[in-house]
Structure formats: C-alpha cells, structure tokens
Coordinates of C-alpha atoms in Angstrom, one line a residue:
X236 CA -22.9 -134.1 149.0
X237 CA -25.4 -135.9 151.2
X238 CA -24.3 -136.2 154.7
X239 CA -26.2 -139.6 155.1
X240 CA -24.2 -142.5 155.8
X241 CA -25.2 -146.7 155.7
X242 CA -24.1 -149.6 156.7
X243 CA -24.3 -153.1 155.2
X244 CA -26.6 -154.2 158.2
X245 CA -28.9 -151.4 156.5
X246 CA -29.0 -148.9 158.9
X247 CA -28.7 -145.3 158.2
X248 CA -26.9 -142.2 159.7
X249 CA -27.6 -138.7 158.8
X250 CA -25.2 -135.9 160.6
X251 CA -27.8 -132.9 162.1
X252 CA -25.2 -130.6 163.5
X253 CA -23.5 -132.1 166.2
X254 CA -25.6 -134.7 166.7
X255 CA -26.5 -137.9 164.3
X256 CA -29.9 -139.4 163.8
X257 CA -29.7 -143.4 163.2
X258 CA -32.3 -145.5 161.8
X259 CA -33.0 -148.3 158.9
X260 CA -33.2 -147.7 155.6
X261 CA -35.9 -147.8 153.1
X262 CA -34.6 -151.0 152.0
X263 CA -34.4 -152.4 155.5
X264 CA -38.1 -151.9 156.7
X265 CA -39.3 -153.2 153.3
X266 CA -37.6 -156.4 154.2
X267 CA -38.7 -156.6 157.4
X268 CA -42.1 -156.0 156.3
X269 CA -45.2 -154.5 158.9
X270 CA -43.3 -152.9 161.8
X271 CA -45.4 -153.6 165.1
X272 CA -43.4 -152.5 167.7
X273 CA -40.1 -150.9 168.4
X274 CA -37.6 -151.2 171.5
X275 CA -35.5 -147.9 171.9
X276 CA -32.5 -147.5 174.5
X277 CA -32.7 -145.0 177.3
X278 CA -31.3 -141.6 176.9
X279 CA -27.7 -141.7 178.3
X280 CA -26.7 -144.6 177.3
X281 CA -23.6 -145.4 175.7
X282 CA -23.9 -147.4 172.4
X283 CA -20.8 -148.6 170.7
X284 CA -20.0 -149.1 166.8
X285 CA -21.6 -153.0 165.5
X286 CA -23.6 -153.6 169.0
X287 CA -27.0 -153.4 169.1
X288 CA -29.0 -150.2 170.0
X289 CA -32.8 -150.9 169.2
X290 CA -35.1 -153.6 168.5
X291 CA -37.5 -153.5 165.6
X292 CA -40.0 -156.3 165.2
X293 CA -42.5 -157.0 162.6
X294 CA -44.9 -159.2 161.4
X295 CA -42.1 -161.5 160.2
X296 CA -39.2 -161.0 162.8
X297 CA -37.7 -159.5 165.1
X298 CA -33.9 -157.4 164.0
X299 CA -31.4 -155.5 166.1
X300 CA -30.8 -152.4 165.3
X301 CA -27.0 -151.7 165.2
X302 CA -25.2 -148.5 166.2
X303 CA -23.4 -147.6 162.7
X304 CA -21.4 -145.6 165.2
X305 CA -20.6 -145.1 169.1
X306 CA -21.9 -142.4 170.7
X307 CA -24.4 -141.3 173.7
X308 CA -28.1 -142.0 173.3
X309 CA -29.1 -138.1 173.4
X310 CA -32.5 -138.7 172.4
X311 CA -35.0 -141.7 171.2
X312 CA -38.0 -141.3 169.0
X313 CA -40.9 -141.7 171.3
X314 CA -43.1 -141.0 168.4
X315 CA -42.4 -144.5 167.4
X316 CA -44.0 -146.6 170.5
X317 CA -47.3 -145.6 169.8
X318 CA -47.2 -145.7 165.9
X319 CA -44.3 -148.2 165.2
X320 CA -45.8 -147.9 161.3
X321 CA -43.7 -144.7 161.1
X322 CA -40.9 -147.0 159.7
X323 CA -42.4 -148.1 157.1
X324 CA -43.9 -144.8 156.2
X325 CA -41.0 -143.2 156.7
X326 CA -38.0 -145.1 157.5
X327 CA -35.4 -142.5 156.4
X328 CA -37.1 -139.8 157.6
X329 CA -40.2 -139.5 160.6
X330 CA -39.4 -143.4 161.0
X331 CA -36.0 -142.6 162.5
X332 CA -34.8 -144.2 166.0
X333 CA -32.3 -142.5 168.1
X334 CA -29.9 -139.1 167.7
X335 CA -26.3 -139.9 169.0
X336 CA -23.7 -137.7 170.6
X337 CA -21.0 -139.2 168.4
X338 CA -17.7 -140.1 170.2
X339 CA -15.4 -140.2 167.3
X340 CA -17.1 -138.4 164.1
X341 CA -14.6 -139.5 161.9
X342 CA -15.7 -142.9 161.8
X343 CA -18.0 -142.0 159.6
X344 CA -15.8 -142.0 156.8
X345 CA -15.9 -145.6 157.1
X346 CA -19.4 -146.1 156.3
X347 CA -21.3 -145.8 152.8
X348 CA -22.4 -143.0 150.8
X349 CA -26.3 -142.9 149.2
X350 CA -24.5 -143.8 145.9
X351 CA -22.3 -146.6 147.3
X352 CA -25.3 -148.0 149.8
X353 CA -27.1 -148.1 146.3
X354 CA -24.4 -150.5 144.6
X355 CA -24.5 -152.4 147.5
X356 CA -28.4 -152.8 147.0
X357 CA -27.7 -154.1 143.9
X358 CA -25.1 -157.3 144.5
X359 CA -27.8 -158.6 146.6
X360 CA -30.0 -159.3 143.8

C-alpha cells in the first residue's frame, strides 16, 4: 500500500515518517502547463486543511496550491525558486513544495488513494 494521498484539487501528500511532503500531481502540472515561478510559505507557518499554502504559476495561469491537510510548514523546497521546471519534471517527486508537521494525521483517511485519484482522473474526461 502506497502511503500517497490526493485530493480532487490535485494535490498530493506522501507520509515520510512523521512528516508529510505536499505537492501537485503529475496530472496537475500537465494542466497547468510550463511552470515559471513558484511562491512557497515560510517555515513555521500554520496551514490549515482546503486553504491555500503555495502559489504555482505558469505560462497559462496562476493556481493555489491547497494544504490537503493542516499542519506546520516544517520545511519548503527552495530548490524550486531557481528551477521552478522541477514540477513539471518531477511533480510527484523532486517537484514537491512543502513537508508539513501534520496536526491531525488521521485526516488522511479522508483523502484519495493512487487507485481512487486514478478513477477520479478518469470522470473528468
């Protein structure tokens, strides 16, 4: 069983101990098409479940980037302000945006499995 988790804004959660690394998925960044720049939170800051946590623009728009869950902002991916490309490269992977502190880890359970995020995919033609 994976321990990633999505949400049906498209962002993804993957559990790394006792921390959780968010960004979007595969799916999202080929939407958005050429990511040009990235706004990340600070480190300490409180994000809570649905409300924005980053900014991700592209060459077509700019998107929040929702937190699939509340937590503390434990660490950002710097990486990503000088080579904002790393989300499309790598979206679910190097392209990742934050690690959270989560506040309740069972909310989790609420949020989408790979298989589920997958059938989700699909009803949106």
């Amino acid at each position: 069983m994976t321990s990633v988790r999505y949400t049906k804004d498209h962002e993804y959660i993957r559990l790394d101990g006792a921390v959780a690394v968010v960004g979007i998925s595969d799916y999202a960044q080929s939407q958005l098409g050429d990511v040009v720049f990235v706004e990340l939170p600070d480190i300490g800051k409180t994000v809570e479940k649905g409300k924005e946590a980053a900014v991700v623009e592209s060459v077509k728009a700019a998107s929040e980037v929702y937190a699939p869950l509340s937590g503390e902002v434990v660490e950002v991916n710097a990486e990503l302000e000088g080579n904002p490309g790393l989300v499309n490269t790598d979206a679910e992977g190097q392209g990742w945006f934050l690690k959270l502190r989560l506040a309740d880890p069972s909310e989790l359970d609420a949020l989408m499995d790979a298989d589920a995020y997958k059938a989700f995919l699909e009803t949106l033609g």
